[in-house]
mmCIF file of C-alpha atoms in Angstrom:
data_model
loop_
_atom_site.group_PDB
_atom_site.id
_atom_site.type_symbol
_atom_site.label_atom_id
_atom_site.label_comp_id
_atom_site.label_asym_id
_atom_site.label_seq_id
_atom_site.Cartn_x
_atom_site.Cartn_y
_atom_site.Cartn_z
ATOM 1 C CA UNK A 1 -5.187 -5.530 -15.912
ATOM 2 C CA UNK A 2 -1.989 -5.683 -13.797
ATOM 3 C CA UNK A 3 -0.879 -8.610 -11.251
ATOM 4 C CA UNK A 4 1.580 -8.793 -8.647
ATOM 5 C CA UNK A 5 2.900 -12.307 -7.549
ATOM 6 C CA UNK A 6 4.628 -12.993 -4.495
ATOM 7 C CA UNK A 7 5.035 -16.981 -4.354
ATOM 8 C CA UNK A 8 5.805 -17.313 -0.871
ATOM 9 C CA UNK A 9 4.579 -15.900 2.331
ATOM 10 C CA UNK A 10 7.237 -16.306 4.700
ATOM 11 C CA UNK A 11 10.941 -16.933 4.375
ATOM 12 C CA UNK A 12 13.112 -17.164 7.505
ATOM 13 C CA UNK A 13 16.987 -17.060 7.460
ATOM 14 C CA UNK A 14 19.745 -16.294 10.066
ATOM 15 C CA UNK A 15 21.499 -13.109 10.571
ATOM 16 C CA UNK A 16 24.288 -12.762 7.940
ATOM 17 C CA UNK A 17 22.387 -15.269 5.535
ATOM 18 C CA UNK A 18 21.568 -13.937 1.889
ATOM 19 C CA UNK A 19 18.117 -12.991 1.003
ATOM 20 C CA UNK A 20 16.078 -12.892 -1.937
ATOM 21 C CA UNK A 21 12.365 -11.640 -1.773
ATOM 22 C CA UNK A 22 10.516 -13.096 -4.891
ATOM 23 C CA UNK A 23 8.107 -10.639 -7.134
ATOM 24 C CA UNK A 24 6.623 -11.476 -10.410
ATOM 25 C CA UNK A 25 4.528 -8.974 -12.329
ATOM 26 C CA UNK A 26 1.719 -9.031 -14.981
ATOM 27 C CA UNK A 27 1.045 -5.941 -16.858
ATOM 28 C CA UNK A 28 1.409 -5.372 -20.884
ATOM 29 C CA UNK A 29 2.772 -1.527 -20.727
ATOM 30 C CA UNK A 30 5.767 -0.372 -19.227
ATOM 31 C CA UNK A 31 5.497 -0.229 -15.510
ATOM 32 C CA UNK A 32 6.732 0.986 -12.556
ATOM 33 C CA UNK A 33 8.004 -1.507 -9.529
ATOM 34 C CA UNK A 34 8.701 -0.681 -6.136
ATOM 35 C CA UNK A 35 8.816 -2.432 -2.818
ATOM 36 C CA UNK A 36 7.197 -1.324 0.416
ATOM 37 C CA UNK A 37 8.287 -2.255 3.678
ATOM 38 C CA UNK A 38 6.171 -2.477 6.999
ATOM 39 C CA UNK A 39 7.738 -3.062 10.214
ATOM 40 C CA UNK A 40 6.111 -4.350 13.252
ATOM 41 C CA UNK A 41 3.610 -1.405 14.541
ATOM 42 C CA UNK A 42 4.537 0.772 11.980
ATOM 43 C CA UNK A 43 2.982 2.049 8.453
ATOM 44 C CA UNK A 44 3.829 1.173 5.245
ATOM 45 C CA UNK A 45 6.832 3.048 4.057
ATOM 46 C CA UNK A 46 8.898 2.905 0.585
ATOM 47 C CA UNK A 47 11.525 0.651 0.567
ATOM 48 C CA UNK A 48 12.960 1.442 -3.153
ATOM 49 C CA UNK A 49 11.749 1.736 -6.964
ATOM 50 C CA UNK A 50 13.389 0.406 -9.883
ATOM 51 C CA UNK A 51 13.421 3.699 -11.798
ATOM 52 C CA UNK A 52 16.003 5.160 -9.068
ATOM 53 C CA UNK A 53 18.501 1.441 -9.127
ATOM 54 C CA UNK A 54 19.228 2.893 -5.896
ATOM 55 C CA UNK A 55 20.507 0.313 -2.503
ATOM 56 C CA UNK A 56 18.569 1.062 0.469
ATOM 57 C CA UNK A 57 19.534 -0.624 3.711
ATOM 58 C CA UNK A 58 21.855 -3.074 1.971
ATOM 59 C CA UNK A 59 18.737 -4.026 -0.250
ATOM 60 C CA UNK A 60 18.360 -3.919 -4.156
ATOM 61 C CA UNK A 61 16.320 -4.792 -6.866
ATOM 62 C CA UNK A 62 16.724 -5.354 -10.811
ATOM 63 C CA UNK A 63 13.815 -5.180 -12.865
ATOM 64 C CA UNK A 64 14.313 -8.148 -15.382
ATOM 65 C CA UNK A 65 11.407 -7.051 -18.240
ATOM 66 C CA UNK A 66 12.306 -10.707 -20.198
ATOM 67 C CA UNK A 67 11.294 -12.459 -16.927
ATOM 68 C CA UNK A 68 8.868 -9.973 -15.978
ATOM 69 C CA UNK A 69 10.196 -10.087 -12.338
ATOM 70 C CA UNK A 70 11.306 -7.543 -10.012
ATOM 71 C CA UNK A 71 13.436 -9.551 -7.015
ATOM 72 C CA UNK A 72 14.733 -8.071 -3.672
ATOM 73 C CA UNK A 73 18.321 -8.895 -2.807
ATOM 74 C CA UNK A 74 20.178 -8.395 0.215
ATOM 75 C CA UNK A 75 23.662 -10.259 0.793
ATOM 76 C CA UNK A 76 23.840 -10.012 4.517
ATOM 77 C CA UNK A 77 20.325 -10.142 6.377
ATOM 78 C CA UNK A 78 20.129 -8.341 9.823
ATOM 79 C CA UNK A 79 17.684 -8.798 12.502
ATOM 80 C CA UNK A 80 16.443 -5.599 11.813
ATOM 81 C CA UNK A 81 15.457 -6.496 8.350
ATOM 82 C CA UNK A 82 12.680 -8.575 10.288
ATOM 83 C CA UNK A 83 9.386 -7.215 8.395
ATOM 84 C CA UNK A 84 6.381 -7.635 5.866
ATOM 85 C CA UNK A 85 7.565 -6.627 2.747
ATOM 86 C CA UNK A 86 5.275 -5.992 -0.640
ATOM 87 C CA UNK A 87 5.882 -5.599 -4.177
ATOM 88 C CA UNK A 88 3.730 -3.235 -5.862
ATOM 89 C CA UNK A 89 2.989 -1.839 -9.456
ATOM 90 C CA UNK A 90 2.331 1.263 -10.934
ATOM 91 C CA UNK A 91 0.668 1.769 -14.180
ATOM 92 C CA UNK A 92 1.953 5.125 -14.509
ATOM 93 C CA UNK A 93 -0.613 5.956 -17.238
ATOM 94 C CA UNK A 94 -1.433 9.529 -16.420
ATOM 95 C CA UNK A 95 -2.181 11.268 -12.776
ATOM 96 C CA UNK A 96 -3.231 8.225 -11.242
ATOM 97 C CA UNK A 97 -0.570 6.251 -10.092
ATOM 98 C CA UNK A 98 -2.606 3.621 -8.120
ATOM 99 C CA UNK A 99 -0.339 0.675 -6.600
ATOM 100 C CA UNK A 100 -1.424 -2.846 -7.128
ATOM 101 C CA UNK A 101 0.298 -4.822 -4.659
ATOM 102 C CA UNK A 102 1.205 -8.565 -4.073
ATOM 103 C CA UNK A 103 0.179 -10.218 -0.924
ATOM 104 C CA UNK A 104 3.209 -9.566 1.143
ATOM 105 C CA UNK A 105 6.336 -11.753 2.255
ATOM 106 C CA UNK A 106 6.948 -12.019 5.877
ATOM 107 C CA UNK A 107 10.573 -11.897 6.505
ATOM 108 C CA UNK A 108 11.660 -13.262 9.624
ATOM 109 C CA UNK A 109 15.692 -12.844 10.672
ATOM 110 C CA UNK A 110 17.285 -14.993 13.622
ATOM 111 C CA UNK A 111 20.286 -14.148 15.396
ATOM 112 C CA UNK B 1 3.478 18.195 9.598
ATOM 113 C CA UNK B 2 4.281 14.356 10.779
ATOM 114 C CA UNK B 3 2.875 12.785 7.639
ATOM 115 C CA UNK B 4 -0.448 10.966 6.778
ATOM 116 C CA UNK B 5 -2.996 10.378 9.542
ATOM 117 C CA UNK B 6 -6.060 8.643 10.107
ATOM 118 C CA UNK B 7 -8.982 8.862 12.531
ATOM 119 C CA UNK B 8 -10.171 6.841 14.213
ATOM 120 C CA UNK B 9 -7.647 4.066 14.573
ATOM 121 C CA UNK B 10 -10.063 1.424 15.230
ATOM 122 C CA UNK B 11 -13.736 0.718 14.941
ATOM 123 C CA UNK B 12 -16.002 -1.788 16.002
ATOM 124 C CA UNK B 13 -19.521 -1.231 14.569
ATOM 125 C CA UNK B 14 -22.473 -3.722 14.475
ATOM 126 C CA UNK B 15 -23.725 -4.584 10.790
ATOM 127 C CA UNK B 16 -26.221 -2.424 9.549
ATOM 128 C CA UNK B 17 -24.562 0.748 11.050
ATOM 129 C CA UNK B 18 -22.781 3.615 8.795
ATOM 130 C CA UNK B 19 -19.190 4.019 9.901
ATOM 131 C CA UNK B 20 -17.322 7.116 8.489
ATOM 132 C CA UNK B 21 -13.238 7.452 8.577
ATOM 133 C CA UNK B 22 -10.999 10.461 8.028
ATOM 134 C CA UNK B 23 -7.681 10.912 6.453
ATOM 135 C CA UNK B 24 -5.846 14.265 6.223
ATOM 136 C CA UNK B 25 -3.367 13.967 4.150
ATOM 137 C CA UNK B 26 0.323 15.821 4.132
ATOM 138 C CA UNK B 27 -0.414 19.134 3.478
ATOM 139 C CA UNK B 28 1.266 20.056 0.066
ATOM 140 C CA UNK B 29 -0.132 17.047 -1.438
ATOM 141 C CA UNK B 30 -2.744 17.389 -3.942
ATOM 142 C CA UNK B 31 -3.328 13.221 -4.489
ATOM 143 C CA UNK B 32 -4.975 11.125 -2.328
ATOM 144 C CA UNK B 33 -5.801 7.516 -2.059
ATOM 145 C CA UNK B 34 -7.700 4.998 -0.428
ATOM 146 C CA UNK B 35 -6.974 1.222 -0.023
ATOM 147 C CA UNK B 36 -8.255 -1.532 1.871
ATOM 148 C CA UNK B 37 -6.145 -4.668 3.292
ATOM 149 C CA UNK B 38 -7.845 -7.506 4.375
ATOM 150 C CA UNK B 39 -5.925 -10.556 6.635
ATOM 151 C CA UNK B 40 -3.114 -12.287 4.498
ATOM 152 C CA UNK B 41 -3.723 -9.900 1.220
ATOM 153 C CA UNK B 42 -1.840 -6.738 0.329
ATOM 154 C CA UNK B 43 -3.815 -3.368 0.204
ATOM 155 C CA UNK B 44 -6.386 -3.000 -2.715
ATOM 156 C CA UNK B 45 -7.161 -0.194 -4.471
ATOM 157 C CA UNK B 46 -10.191 1.420 -3.994
ATOM 158 C CA UNK B 47 -10.796 5.277 -5.274
ATOM 159 C CA UNK B 48 -8.106 8.225 -6.349
ATOM 160 C CA UNK B 49 -8.572 11.775 -5.815
ATOM 161 C CA UNK B 50 -6.844 14.267 -7.284
ATOM 162 C CA UNK B 51 -7.409 17.702 -5.340
ATOM 163 C CA UNK B 52 -11.128 17.521 -4.762
ATOM 164 C CA UNK B 53 -12.185 15.375 -7.507
ATOM 165 C CA UNK B 54 -12.572 12.214 -7.702
ATOM 166 C CA UNK B 55 -11.089 10.504 -10.770
ATOM 167 C CA UNK B 56 -11.308 6.734 -10.483
ATOM 168 C CA UNK B 57 -13.310 4.351 -8.161
ATOM 169 C CA UNK B 58 -12.573 0.294 -8.101
ATOM 170 C CA UNK B 59 -15.018 -2.061 -8.863
ATOM 171 C CA UNK B 60 -14.356 -3.271 -5.009
ATOM 172 C CA UNK B 61 -15.983 0.091 -4.102
ATOM 173 C CA UNK B 62 -20.068 -1.307 -3.992
ATOM 174 C CA UNK B 63 -22.625 1.723 -3.608
ATOM 175 C CA UNK B 64 -22.975 1.320 -0.141
ATOM 176 C CA UNK B 65 -19.018 2.828 0.073
ATOM 177 C CA UNK B 66 -19.028 6.374 -0.724
ATOM 178 C CA UNK B 67 -15.430 8.696 -0.417
ATOM 179 C CA UNK B 68 -15.291 12.862 -0.559
ATOM 180 C CA UNK B 69 -12.610 15.508 -0.394
ATOM 181 C CA UNK B 70 -14.458 18.805 -0.365
ATOM 182 C CA UNK B 71 -11.675 20.730 -0.663
ATOM 183 C CA UNK B 72 -9.008 18.978 -1.658
ATOM 184 C CA UNK B 73 -7.526 18.210 1.720
ATOM 185 C CA UNK B 74 -8.755 15.963 3.987
ATOM 186 C CA UNK B 75 -11.078 13.071 2.640
ATOM 187 C CA UNK B 76 -13.987 10.727 4.081
ATOM 188 C CA UNK B 77 -14.800 7.209 3.632
ATOM 189 C CA UNK B 78 -18.138 6.193 5.076
ATOM 190 C CA UNK B 79 -19.252 2.986 4.680
ATOM 191 C CA UNK B 80 -23.395 2.342 4.872
ATOM 192 C CA UNK B 81 -25.099 -0.565 6.289
ATOM 193 C CA UNK B 82 -22.285 -2.212 7.161
ATOM 194 C CA UNK B 83 -21.415 -6.238 6.289
ATOM 195 C CA UNK B 84 -19.305 -8.683 7.839
ATOM 196 C CA UNK B 85 -16.913 -8.690 5.087
ATOM 197 C CA UNK B 86 -16.177 -5.167 5.496
ATOM 198 C CA UNK B 87 -14.038 -5.862 8.178
ATOM 199 C CA UNK B 88 -10.359 -4.876 7.022
ATOM 200 C CA UNK B 89 -7.592 -2.310 7.350
ATOM 201 C CA UNK B 90 -8.520 1.116 5.407
ATOM 202 C CA UNK B 91 -5.532 2.975 4.344
ATOM 203 C CA UNK B 92 -5.271 6.413 3.442
ATOM 204 C CA UNK B 93 -2.179 7.370 1.192
ATOM 205 C CA UNK B 94 -1.154 10.983 -0.870
ATOM 206 C CA UNK B 95 1.314 12.008 -3.012
ATOM 207 C CA UNK B 96 2.397 14.876 -4.994
ATOM 208 C CA UNK B 97 3.454 15.103 -8.582
ATOM 209 C CA UNK B 98 6.154 17.197 -7.780
ATOM 210 C CA UNK B 99 7.430 14.908 -5.300
ATOM 211 C CA UNK B 100 10.476 12.552 -6.907
ATOM 212 C CA UNK B 101 9.202 9.191 -8.438
ATOM 213 C CA UNK B 102 5.461 10.053 -7.119
ATOM 214 C CA UNK B 103 5.761 8.240 -3.906
ATOM 215 C CA UNK B 104 2.810 7.638 -2.130
ATOM 216 C CA UNK B 105 3.110 7.940 1.630
ATOM 217 C CA UNK B 106 0.991 6.467 3.818
ATOM 218 C CA UNK B 107 -1.413 6.477 6.579
ATOM 219 C CA UNK B 108 -1.385 4.347 9.950
ATOM 220 C CA UNK B 109 -4.871 2.943 8.582
ATOM 221 C CA UNK B 110 -8.132 2.592 10.293
ATOM 222 C CA UNK B 111 -9.037 -0.956 11.040
ATOM 223 C CA UNK B 112 -12.900 -1.800 11.062
ATOM 224 C CA UNK B 113 -14.339 -4.735 12.651
ATOM 225 C CA UNK B 114 -17.951 -5.518 12.031
ATOM 226 C CA UNK B 115 -19.662 -7.614 14.522
#
């Protein structure tokens, strides 16, 4: 069975402060990890994925297989980063790449 | 093509009634997923189609739920004899095996309220 844990429900920081959104996973195979974001009144959208090793909107996430973690980081938060963030895992064992999501965390960036 | 669309966006029904939701995926996407999201939770997988074939169903999908994708394009999700516990946001997503990393694109969701 696969599981994604986001231990915090809310993170509130001031503009310019560093941000780290935690994500831990449980899966016996080799998973694909993603971060999805949902801005106010918008649909869920992909932010980044571990396999591409990219930085999107200043966010990065490194897959740590030893700690089974995939924390999302940004050195300097902006007000427009305020949103709901979900960590997700795909087992990728064939055609069905269904996603298992964590409960999500609300990031609030204050001016 | 403006992305995945879902209809209706909101549905209020009385307990015991049947409801049907529609999802129109991005046109070239042959994979289609349904998820359900309740308050304070992340989306939970319900079922998956590749073209018109329903290849996997979650244990969350009770006998009252049925999903179809008759021509491999749009999909419908029907809930029979709705219960208050069915109140949730129902999300549809689509993807293409040819797309980079098989990214799933989500629709805006249908919010169901069962009174």
